[in-house]
Tab-separated table of C-alpha atoms in Angstrom:
chain	number	residue	atom	x	y	z
F	1	UNK	CA	-0.005	-0.023	-0.038
F	2	UNK	CA	1.393	3.448	-1.181
F	3	UNK	CA	0.512	6.310	1.635
F	4	UNK	CA	0.966	10.009	1.986
F	5	UNK	CA	1.071	10.914	5.271
F	6	UNK	CA	0.208	14.334	6.133
F	7	UNK	CA	1.172	16.269	9.477
F	8	UNK	CA	2.374	20.086	9.410
F	9	UNK	CA	4.323	19.332	12.835
F	10	UNK	CA	6.145	16.225	12.279
F	11	UNK	CA	8.830	15.442	14.703
F	12	UNK	CA	11.378	12.624	15.009
F	13	UNK	CA	12.335	11.402	18.276
F	14	UNK	CA	15.968	13.172	18.170
F	15	UNK	CA	14.042	16.440	17.825
F	16	UNK	CA	11.896	15.629	20.812
F	17	UNK	CA	8.130	16.818	21.112
F	18	UNK	CA	5.343	14.890	19.957
F	19	UNK	CA	6.538	12.074	17.819
F	20	UNK	CA	3.277	9.908	17.311
F	21	UNK	CA	3.494	10.351	13.563
F	22	UNK	CA	7.368	9.160	13.232
F	23	UNK	CA	6.241	5.820	15.030
F	24	UNK	CA	3.069	5.118	13.398
F	25	UNK	CA	4.771	5.922	10.026
F	26	UNK	CA	7.682	3.888	10.653
F	27	UNK	CA	5.432	0.918	11.689
F	28	UNK	CA	3.749	1.213	8.020
F	29	UNK	CA	6.897	1.143	6.423
F	30	UNK	CA	8.177	-1.629	8.810
F	31	UNK	CA	4.998	-3.589	7.487
F	32	UNK	CA	5.362	-3.157	4.059
F	33	UNK	CA	3.864	0.040	3.419
F	34	UNK	CA	5.496	2.721	1.162
F	35	UNK	CA	5.230	6.240	2.988
F	36	UNK	CA	5.675	9.684	1.979
F	37	UNK	CA	5.388	12.397	4.690
F	38	UNK	CA	4.523	16.071	4.299
F	39	UNK	CA	5.390	18.466	6.826
F	40	UNK	CA	6.791	22.130	7.441
F	41	UNK	CA	10.140	23.261	8.238
F	42	UNK	CA	12.066	26.413	9.176
F	43	UNK	CA	14.282	26.083	5.822
F	44	UNK	CA	14.349	28.268	3.299
F	45	UNK	CA	13.245	26.258	0.507
F	46	UNK	CA	11.957	22.957	-0.119
F	47	UNK	CA	14.056	19.943	1.301
F	48	UNK	CA	13.359	15.872	1.453
F	49	UNK	CA	15.044	13.536	3.586
F	50	UNK	CA	15.152	9.734	4.075
F	51	UNK	CA	14.208	9.109	7.892
F	52	UNK	CA	14.179	5.544	8.909
F	53	UNK	CA	12.534	4.468	5.726
F	54	UNK	CA	9.742	7.517	5.359
F	55	UNK	CA	10.324	9.687	2.717
F	56	UNK	CA	9.938	13.075	4.472
F	57	UNK	CA	9.083	15.955	2.339
F	58	UNK	CA	9.772	19.572	4.362
F	59	UNK	CA	7.986	22.637	3.023
F	60	UNK	CA	9.079	26.177	3.755
F	61	UNK	CA	6.258	26.845	6.188
F	62	UNK	CA	7.001	28.641	9.455
F	63	UNK	CA	5.186	28.405	12.461
F	64	UNK	CA	5.838	28.974	16.347
F	65	UNK	CA	3.505	28.757	19.330
F	66	UNK	CA	4.178	32.150	19.828
F	67	UNK	CA	2.487	33.454	16.639
F	68	UNK	CA	-0.562	35.359	16.784
F	69	UNK	CA	-4.085	34.064	15.153
F	70	UNK	CA	-3.444	35.820	11.915
F	71	UNK	CA	0.019	34.693	11.516
F	72	UNK	CA	-1.170	31.184	12.470
F	73	UNK	CA	-3.851	30.799	10.117
F	74	UNK	CA	-1.410	32.214	7.493
F	75	UNK	CA	1.285	29.657	8.360
F	76	UNK	CA	-1.827	27.008	7.965
F	77	UNK	CA	-3.233	28.175	4.482
F	78	UNK	CA	0.443	27.997	3.222
F	79	UNK	CA	1.151	24.592	4.220
F	80	UNK	CA	-2.368	23.362	2.619
F	81	UNK	CA	-1.476	25.372	-0.726
F	82	UNK	CA	2.346	23.862	-1.175
F	83	UNK	CA	1.398	20.571	0.014
F	84	UNK	CA	-1.629	20.404	-3.074
F	85	UNK	CA	1.440	21.468	-5.444
F	86	UNK	CA	3.701	18.700	-4.097
F	87	UNK	CA	1.108	15.914	-3.887
F	88	UNK	CA	0.268	16.451	-7.723
F	89	UNK	CA	3.797	15.750	-8.309
F	90	UNK	CA	4.382	12.430	-6.305
F	91	UNK	CA	3.251	9.321	-7.285
F	92	UNK	CA	-0.397	8.782	-6.810
F	93	UNK	CA	-1.160	7.173	-3.610
F	94	UNK	CA	-3.647	4.697	-2.227
F	95	UNK	CA	-4.888	7.045	0.267
F	96	UNK	CA	-3.929	9.655	2.582
F	97	UNK	CA	-3.731	9.618	5.906
F	98	UNK	CA	-4.321	13.074	7.424
F	99	UNK	CA	-3.818	14.230	10.805
F	100	UNK	CA	-4.873	17.224	12.788
F	101	UNK	CA	-4.098	19.698	14.174
F	102	UNK	CA	-4.986	22.091	12.764
F	103	UNK	CA	-8.055	21.240	11.381
F	104	UNK	CA	-7.195	23.024	7.904
F	105	UNK	CA	-4.804	19.597	7.016
F	106	UNK	CA	-8.381	18.168	6.217
F	107	UNK	CA	-8.651	20.694	3.357
F	108	UNK	CA	-6.233	18.829	1.494
F	109	UNK	CA	-8.313	15.399	2.348
F	110	UNK	CA	-11.159	17.045	0.733
F	111	UNK	CA	-9.272	18.703	-2.214
F	112	UNK	CA	-7.960	15.069	-2.909
F	113	UNK	CA	-10.982	13.138	-2.822
F	114	UNK	CA	-12.753	15.587	-5.057
F	115	UNK	CA	-10.396	16.417	-7.342
F	116	UNK	CA	-7.901	13.287	-7.896
F	117	UNK	CA	-10.412	10.689	-6.485
F	118	UNK	CA	-7.897	9.632	-3.591
F	119	UNK	CA	-9.338	8.761	-0.417
F	120	UNK	CA	-8.301	9.884	2.912
F	121	UNK	CA	-8.512	8.935	6.827
F	122	UNK	CA	-8.670	11.782	9.188
F	123	UNK	CA	-6.920	11.394	12.474
F	124	UNK	CA	-8.474	14.139	15.121
F	125	UNK	CA	-5.651	14.668	17.987
F	126	UNK	CA	-7.423	17.753	19.529
F	127	UNK	CA	-10.853	18.712	18.982
F	128	UNK	CA	-11.122	22.087	16.363
F	129	UNK	CA	-12.496	24.549	16.389
F	130	UNK	CA	-13.701	23.842	20.239
F	131	UNK	CA	-10.185	24.211	21.279
F	132	UNK	CA	-9.542	27.564	19.981
F	133	UNK	CA	-12.850	28.544	20.622
F	134	UNK	CA	-12.967	27.835	24.308
F	135	UNK	CA	-9.437	29.462	24.976
F	136	UNK	CA	-10.748	32.519	23.017
F	137	UNK	CA	-8.517	32.695	20.057
F	138	UNK	CA	-11.670	32.419	17.858
F	139	UNK	CA	-14.572	34.888	18.768
F	140	UNK	CA	-16.315	35.861	15.732
F	141	UNK	CA	-19.747	34.258	15.382
F	142	UNK	CA	-19.508	33.808	11.534
F	143	UNK	CA	-16.203	32.181	11.697
F	144	UNK	CA	-17.256	29.727	14.242
F	145	UNK	CA	-20.249	28.834	12.334
F	146	UNK	CA	-17.691	28.329	9.116
F	147	UNK	CA	-15.095	26.235	11.192
F	148	UNK	CA	-18.059	23.857	12.723
F	149	UNK	CA	-19.126	23.223	9.070
F	150	UNK	CA	-15.825	22.700	7.772
F	151	UNK	CA	-15.169	20.226	10.712
F	152	UNK	CA	-18.434	18.151	9.801
F	153	UNK	CA	-17.675	18.019	6.068
F	154	UNK	CA	-13.860	16.819	6.778
F	155	UNK	CA	-15.340	14.104	8.999
F	156	UNK	CA	-18.097	13.296	6.654
F	157	UNK	CA	-16.409	12.985	3.395
F	158	UNK	CA	-13.332	10.761	5.088
F	159	UNK	CA	-13.081	6.836	4.397
F	160	UNK	CA	-12.828	6.723	8.584
F	161	UNK	CA	-11.738	8.704	11.118
F	162	UNK	CA	-9.251	7.913	13.953
F	163	UNK	CA	-9.849	9.278	17.458
F	164	UNK	CA	-7.108	9.788	20.117
F	165	UNK	CA	-9.381	9.586	23.587
F	166	UNK	CA	-12.569	8.352	24.388
F	167	UNK	CA	-13.636	12.303	24.429
F	168	UNK	CA	-13.001	12.650	21.195
F	169	UNK	CA	-14.497	9.455	19.728
F	170	UNK	CA	-17.609	10.570	21.603
F	171	UNK	CA	-17.810	13.881	20.080
F	172	UNK	CA	-16.823	12.314	16.347
F	173	UNK	CA	-19.949	9.963	16.792
F	174	UNK	CA	-22.238	13.038	17.589
F	175	UNK	CA	-20.753	15.058	14.551
F	176	UNK	CA	-20.442	12.240	12.180
F	177	UNK	CA	-22.547	9.221	13.264
F	178	UNK	CA	-22.218	7.123	10.240
F	179	UNK	CA	-18.666	7.103	10.127
F	180	UNK	CA	-16.384	4.057	11.251
F	181	UNK	CA	-14.243	5.277	14.022
F	182	UNK	CA	-11.008	3.903	15.443
F	183	UNK	CA	-9.590	4.865	18.680
F	184	UNK	CA	-5.811	4.565	18.535
F	185	UNK	CA	-4.590	6.752	21.643
F	186	UNK	CA	-1.062	7.998	21.903
F	187	UNK	CA	1.555	5.356	23.473
F	188	UNK	CA	4.459	4.794	25.267
F	189	UNK	CA	8.031	4.281	23.782
F	190	UNK	CA	9.680	1.600	25.841
F	191	UNK	CA	12.561	1.650	23.658
F	192	UNK	CA	13.099	5.494	24.965
F	193	UNK	CA	11.644	5.570	28.056
F	194	UNK	CA	12.326	3.245	31.044
F	195	UNK	CA	12.812	3.257	34.491
F	196	UNK	CA	16.256	4.547	35.562
F	197	UNK	CA	17.967	4.816	38.913
F	198	UNK	CA	18.247	8.326	40.443
F	199	UNK	CA	21.986	8.105	40.795
F	200	UNK	CA	24.289	10.497	42.712
F	201	UNK	CA	26.152	11.362	39.803
F	202	UNK	CA	22.846	12.388	37.953
F	203	UNK	CA	21.615	14.578	40.793
F	204	UNK	CA	24.974	16.370	41.340
F	205	UNK	CA	24.665	16.986	37.442
F	206	UNK	CA	21.527	18.695	37.531
F	207	UNK	CA	22.194	20.320	40.933
F	208	UNK	CA	19.646	18.377	43.100
F	209	UNK	CA	19.230	16.309	46.019
F	210	UNK	CA	17.669	13.117	46.990
F	211	UNK	CA	14.247	14.415	48.024
F	212	UNK	CA	10.685	14.189	46.804
F	213	UNK	CA	10.809	15.490	42.944
F	214	UNK	CA	7.962	16.388	40.948
F	215	UNK	CA	8.895	16.945	36.873
F	216	UNK	CA	6.932	18.546	34.250
F	217	UNK	CA	8.339	17.721	30.618
F	218	UNK	CA	6.560	19.238	27.660
F	219	UNK	CA	5.178	22.645	26.261
F	220	UNK	CA	4.739	25.610	28.292
F	221	UNK	CA	1.659	27.163	26.399
F	222	UNK	CA	-1.286	28.839	27.934
F	223	UNK	CA	-3.369	25.790	28.002
F	224	UNK	CA	-0.945	23.667	30.175
F	225	UNK	CA	-1.298	25.312	33.205
F	226	UNK	CA	2.040	24.800	34.851
F	227	UNK	CA	1.585	27.848	36.728
F	228	UNK	CA	-0.480	25.234	38.990
F	229	UNK	CA	2.813	23.676	39.624
F	230	UNK	CA	4.252	26.385	40.746
F	231	UNK	CA	1.754	26.859	43.345
F	232	UNK	CA	2.138	23.562	44.723
F	233	UNK	CA	5.855	24.438	44.995
F	234	UNK	CA	4.754	27.705	46.704
F	235	UNK	CA	2.631	25.844	49.141
F	236	UNK	CA	5.599	23.250	49.652
F	237	UNK	CA	8.204	25.821	50.475
F	238	UNK	CA	5.547	27.767	53.110
F	239	UNK	CA	5.358	24.351	54.595
F	240	UNK	CA	8.778	23.757	55.201
F	241	UNK	CA	9.281	21.163	52.622
F	242	UNK	CA	12.617	20.829	50.531
F	243	UNK	CA	10.510	19.127	48.025
F	244	UNK	CA	12.226	19.780	44.229
F	245	UNK	CA	10.155	20.804	41.077
F	246	UNK	CA	11.556	20.448	37.427
F	247	UNK	CA	10.012	21.994	34.758
F	248	UNK	CA	11.532	21.012	31.085
F	249	UNK	CA	9.972	22.476	28.130
F	250	UNK	CA	9.388	25.370	25.676
F	251	UNK	CA	6.791	27.598	24.528
F	252	UNK	CA	4.718	31.010	25.135
F	253	UNK	CA	4.238	30.760	28.835
F	254	UNK	CA	7.955	29.858	29.515
F	255	UNK	CA	9.417	33.254	30.421
F	256	UNK	CA	6.166	34.271	32.241
F	257	UNK	CA	6.511	30.855	34.569
F	258	UNK	CA	10.315	31.881	35.009
F	259	UNK	CA	9.275	35.290	36.126
F	260	UNK	CA	6.636	34.222	38.596
F	261	UNK	CA	9.185	31.628	40.059
F	262	UNK	CA	11.771	34.676	40.514
F	263	UNK	CA	9.292	36.777	42.040
F	264	UNK	CA	7.999	34.211	44.637
F	265	UNK	CA	11.650	33.211	45.221
F	266	UNK	CA	10.772	29.587	44.576
F	267	UNK	CA	14.394	28.497	44.549
F	268	UNK	CA	13.339	24.936	44.281
F	269	UNK	CA	11.602	25.138	40.908
F	270	UNK	CA	14.463	24.771	38.320
F	271	UNK	CA	14.021	24.930	34.612
F	272	UNK	CA	15.659	22.718	32.303
F	273	UNK	CA	16.150	23.219	28.580
F	274	UNK	CA	14.156	20.854	26.362
F	275	UNK	CA	15.793	18.270	24.367
F	276	UNK	CA	15.618	14.574	22.866
F	277	UNK	CA	13.533	11.877	24.169
F	278	UNK	CA	16.396	10.172	25.681
F	279	UNK	CA	16.777	13.762	27.719
F	280	UNK	CA	13.516	13.833	28.649
F	281	UNK	CA	13.776	10.125	30.276
F	282	UNK	CA	16.886	11.117	32.251
F	283	UNK	CA	14.816	14.091	33.873
F	284	UNK	CA	11.951	11.834	34.607
F	285	UNK	CA	14.506	9.661	36.270
F	286	UNK	CA	15.272	12.468	38.797
F	287	UNK	CA	11.534	12.664	39.464
F	288	UNK	CA	9.089	10.618	41.813
F	289	UNK	CA	6.124	12.283	40.053
F	290	UNK	CA	5.326	13.395	36.679
F	291	UNK	CA	3.003	16.469	36.570
F	292	UNK	CA	0.480	16.685	34.136
F	293	UNK	CA	-1.606	19.611	33.296
F	294	UNK	CA	-4.223	21.245	31.242
F	295	UNK	CA	-6.165	24.385	31.616
F	296	UNK	CA	-9.568	23.891	32.975
F	297	UNK	CA	-11.941	23.806	29.733
F	298	UNK	CA	-13.938	21.186	28.866
F	299	UNK	CA	-12.596	20.347	25.566
F	300	UNK	CA	-8.879	19.644	27.088
F	301	UNK	CA	-10.332	16.884	29.275
F	302	UNK	CA	-10.294	14.970	25.978
F	303	UNK	CA	-6.782	15.296	25.280
F	304	UNK	CA	-4.049	12.369	24.750
F	305	UNK	CA	-0.738	13.938	26.063
F	306	UNK	CA	2.258	12.460	24.970
F	307	UNK	CA	3.908	13.433	28.264
F	308	UNK	CA	1.662	11.275	30.043
F	309	UNK	CA	2.521	8.266	28.025
F	310	UNK	CA	5.967	8.687	28.434
F	311	UNK	CA	6.073	9.318	32.219
F	312	UNK	CA	4.038	5.858	31.999
F	313	UNK	CA	6.721	4.341	30.200
F	314	UNK	CA	9.376	5.635	32.528
F	315	UNK	CA	7.687	4.048	35.626
F	316	UNK	CA	6.579	7.536	37.322
F	317	UNK	CA	3.576	8.244	39.590
F	318	UNK	CA	1.166	10.735	38.006
F	319	UNK	CA	0.156	13.937	39.482
F	320	UNK	CA	-2.681	15.296	37.603
F	321	UNK	CA	-4.264	18.615	37.999
F	322	UNK	CA	-7.584	17.926	35.717
F	323	UNK	CA	-10.423	15.649	35.050
F	324	UNK	CA	-10.807	13.694	32.139
F	325	UNK	CA	-10.274	10.194	30.776
F	326	UNK	CA	-6.615	10.203	31.932
F	327	UNK	CA	-7.843	11.477	35.589
F	328	UNK	CA	-9.766	8.136	35.029
F	329	UNK	CA	-7.162	6.113	34.330
F	330	UNK	CA	-4.916	7.443	37.342
F	331	UNK	CA	-7.354	6.798	39.783
F	332	UNK	CA	-8.754	3.320	38.561
F	333	UNK	CA	-5.214	1.890	38.135
F	334	UNK	CA	-3.871	3.847	41.091
F	335	UNK	CA	-1.244	5.662	39.264
F	336	UNK	CA	-0.919	8.727	41.479
F	337	UNK	CA	-2.567	11.685	43.020
F	338	UNK	CA	-5.216	14.152	41.761
F	339	UNK	CA	-4.428	17.431	42.237
F	340	UNK	CA	-7.072	19.646	41.214
F	341	UNK	CA	-7.139	23.438	41.894
F	342	UNK	CA	-9.969	23.020	44.595
F	343	UNK	CA	-8.183	20.459	46.231
F	344	UNK	CA	-4.683	21.363	46.494
F	345	UNK	CA	-4.521	21.076	50.500
F	346	UNK	CA	-5.781	17.486	50.009
F	347	UNK	CA	-3.298	16.418	47.388
F	348	UNK	CA	-0.384	18.109	49.285
F	349	UNK	CA	-1.343	15.807	52.411
F	350	UNK	CA	-1.249	12.895	50.182
F	351	UNK	CA	1.871	13.447	48.633
F	352	UNK	CA	3.362	14.088	52.512
F	353	UNK	CA	2.031	10.518	53.414
F	354	UNK	CA	3.703	8.967	50.224
F	355	UNK	CA	7.108	10.808	51.039
F	356	UNK	CA	6.965	9.189	54.217
F	357	UNK	CA	5.903	5.425	52.717
F	358	UNK	CA	8.079	4.961	49.532
F	359	UNK	CA	7.085	1.587	49.213
F	360	UNK	CA	3.259	3.105	48.435
F	361	UNK	CA	4.803	5.160	45.971
F	362	UNK	CA	6.868	2.247	44.464
F	363	UNK	CA	3.541	0.817	43.762
F	364	UNK	CA	1.906	3.608	42.127
F	365	UNK	CA	5.130	3.776	39.708
F	366	UNK	CA	5.160	0.152	38.980
F	367	UNK	CA	1.536	0.399	38.149
F	368	UNK	CA	2.097	2.892	35.602
F	369	UNK	CA	4.705	0.929	33.643
F	370	UNK	CA	2.269	-1.903	33.962
F	371	UNK	CA	-0.714	-0.298	32.444
F	372	UNK	CA	1.640	1.216	29.690
F	373	UNK	CA	2.709	-2.567	28.779
F	374	UNK	CA	-0.792	-3.837	28.629
F	375	UNK	CA	-2.666	-0.991	26.575
F	376	UNK	CA	-0.242	1.526	25.491
F	377	UNK	CA	2.658	-0.063	23.398
F	378	UNK	CA	3.434	1.467	20.082
F	379	UNK	CA	2.901	-1.948	18.718
F	380	UNK	CA	-0.433	-2.111	19.659
F	381	UNK	CA	-1.029	1.150	18.122
F	382	UNK	CA	0.641	0.285	14.698
F	383	UNK	CA	-1.532	-2.809	14.754
F	384	UNK	CA	-4.787	-0.775	15.149
F	385	UNK	CA	-3.760	1.650	12.742
F	386	UNK	CA	-3.067	-1.182	9.983
F	387	UNK	CA	-6.688	-2.470	10.516
F	388	UNK	CA	-8.194	1.472	9.880
F	389	UNK	CA	-6.320	1.365	6.565
F	390	UNK	CA	-7.448	-1.854	5.466
F	391	UNK	CA	-11.211	-1.761	6.541
F	392	UNK	CA	-12.175	-4.863	5.347
F	393	UNK	CA	-9.990	-6.280	8.001
F	394	UNK	CA	-12.452	-4.667	10.453
F	395	UNK	CA	-16.016	-3.988	8.602
F	396	UNK	CA	-17.754	-3.970	11.830
F	397	UNK	CA	-15.901	-0.982	12.932
F	398	UNK	CA	-14.330	-2.658	16.401
F	399	UNK	CA	-10.800	-1.840	16.795
F	400	UNK	CA	-11.156	0.303	19.683
F	401	UNK	CA	-12.836	-2.386	22.015
F	402	UNK	CA	-9.662	-3.451	23.690
F	403	UNK	CA	-9.172	0.296	24.442
F	404	UNK	CA	-12.494	1.007	25.948
F	405	UNK	CA	-11.847	-2.108	28.365
F	406	UNK	CA	-10.493	0.500	30.586
F	407	UNK	CA	-13.469	2.884	30.847
């Protein structure tokens, strides 16, 4: 099977960040598929590279999380325009595998189906336009209506849909009830994430002590609510706890977080430059808990955060600040502690108890690793994706049943 994989923000493990598309595309190559991937890059002109059997086309489309709304839209449309030209030049594929965000990548699927008679499968990573509307980025009522109409059209015209969480799958069933939906959550990479001993040399390298440590590794944007980790750090300091807090990532809120930590004299908060997945695993090895957070918006409860699955593979207990399907997993499988804003005092008391009972903390860490191995390996994700690409192998649309056993 020949596939054109459409993802505007493709990343490799060496680059860090969200690498779902890398693993899925590589898995398809390993299964005998021919995969060409179209993405954007900051280089001056078009570039093409072979990456582990994937032919990756880099279009000159600059994008940064710090861009304003209009500049982001121009970046999205530039990518679509250039990708159309490129697709016409490439050997005809059997289908397009199109992943969001942004929703505008779906325009390529609609165009390819109408003009080239090429079917597409659409993968929904985040709910658009709900997400930008809820965070206040989109306010115009006419634009909202047009985007909802586009969302429905993209979903309805797809060969099938791939959802990354139960909440996203439920939404898709409401918008496109006739569609076959495959649930393929994000997954844990056991090759790059694994439990590591918190050695003295490693602690010395980062200027840390052998104390209860909480780490956040991921994007530092407004929706990530890492400021709530600083609230916990302030409470710990005020209560005389010498706990340590690690923040590793990039994003539009990074400098504000640094400024807040300085203003509040939170010397136990350490900012670490973001790096490769191997670097992330090293930082997680220093931590007892992985902090998983999002702003408290309904749409964000459906997210399938990579940092959560990385933490599971690394064998970390979870400290989560919001409700949703990840919160349910944490509670059901005893992976850690919930730290909702209204219950931060209760969470603090639980952390104190766990600090005094390391064996209980060890059980949570083991539960995380066990859950990842049981349900969230990249091999399982690739297997389900291959089923989605070959619907005759799964005519009843039941590829998500195993994952739903967790609900």
